[in-house]
């Protein structure tokens, strides 16, 4: 509103200035668009890179006795510095593009003032000194208004990253808690059977378990060996349905665990 009122006053007092205001408005909108798009993405990068810094710091505090026992202080300090530098790169970029915007908006504001002054000189004798003074006074105010408008619009879009994250979690599918409660004595022996079980963590990822069939008798002790990422811990997660299987079945004492309520399944 302030910018619009300023331009109206300048146009009314010095109509010749309109010839320059339209090209300047186009340049202003172009700069604003570039800044908004870049600022939003850089803000997202800064938010994403900040989380590992906090996570590593909390992990270091929780395991400080183990770190000291194995004399790994230097390793953890270097890792903390590496993560902090990653966050600072995004933060420095964010500050730099703010300075980039400020320089250009100040230049546009100076051009607006110059156009108003030049128009007043061209219309010398046709407008009163009072009108020329009002035009220049309002033109001097437009620089701050331009800066404030662009920064607030960009800040609004950048801050919506937090809403974007909340919306991501809000749209996450909830677990299927309901089901039929088995016998109160279940599980009574502990027989486990996998039947062509297929599981993947996300639809676009390859399956971690692919048609796994396995029968474990009651009281039997079994060791599962494999490299990192082979699916050892995933087998345990399927027992409590931490991750829902894509295909196949898992039976505990002849009861399909996908039909058991989660609160019942996870109590034992």
Steps between C-alpha positions, in 0.01 A plus 500: 500500500784739584677429171177544302417828674852629438484422129157666472631819664809506275285442190253774601769755583744417216322301225817479290645262761254231387714441191777370726286342773355227276841358392622527861191311620578219252861479622379507861258211447771299322745551787230418753416173323865390482555580865182327622571175318865490607434608858235233549727218383804626693289528814392139450864391463594692814220333698595153373871548572428630852337176619819285471687756713250466786480121458879454515529731799234310697657166404841622615360609836321167547813297421769727641628231741542248218667761278752578770556133581598424140683833457288612205465864604687630194285294263176631647626859506593475131160351417327779691704762312418334168126508567516853635685618189232340281237701684705818482539470124124518462474779758777702331325459165177625657673811635673558165179498298350745750788736429451436126135603533577805713749638248258472209200637686702795623603564139136486381399738782775742396375484141145578616626804690708604200202466265283708733768769523559499123125524436471796736780676312341424161166636622659813645247775479208263441475366858539678827795457731269337753402225255865438410591479870218252572610283206863491617401437863288199407766373259753497786265276700456242226844338550426379850152388398638296208752326725241430767241364256736254329658382824167440671357309204818290481504448876142377483585247228819389677323456832243279328773233490403422859136460395618281213674266745199486731275426202736219395459330837127574508455326164697193608282193503423382852549141612211256492433449869177307472468125456364184655632414845635142506474258787604646836770231524657612172790469439518166680804329345684749277495334157583757228445450130575737210311421180629674185541823695588808294568835664626839388529823700359724226318420176781639283777302678608142419370229735707439812343156543401321181277190529660378822371166630618376837368270773629532857384234744402574858803523729741497206794741509597648166784729396456736204824610333544750220666821391368844585174561318428131438174519695590349838334769711214523250403143588458609861301806399252285311424303818354814660380652170723804533492486121201344327585218254425558134418136427507164672409407856658464842353254748571470871343185646285467184359853542557753220653803674348738243158420653609562860446848657830683539456564873456124553784406266753736657425423864689172499 
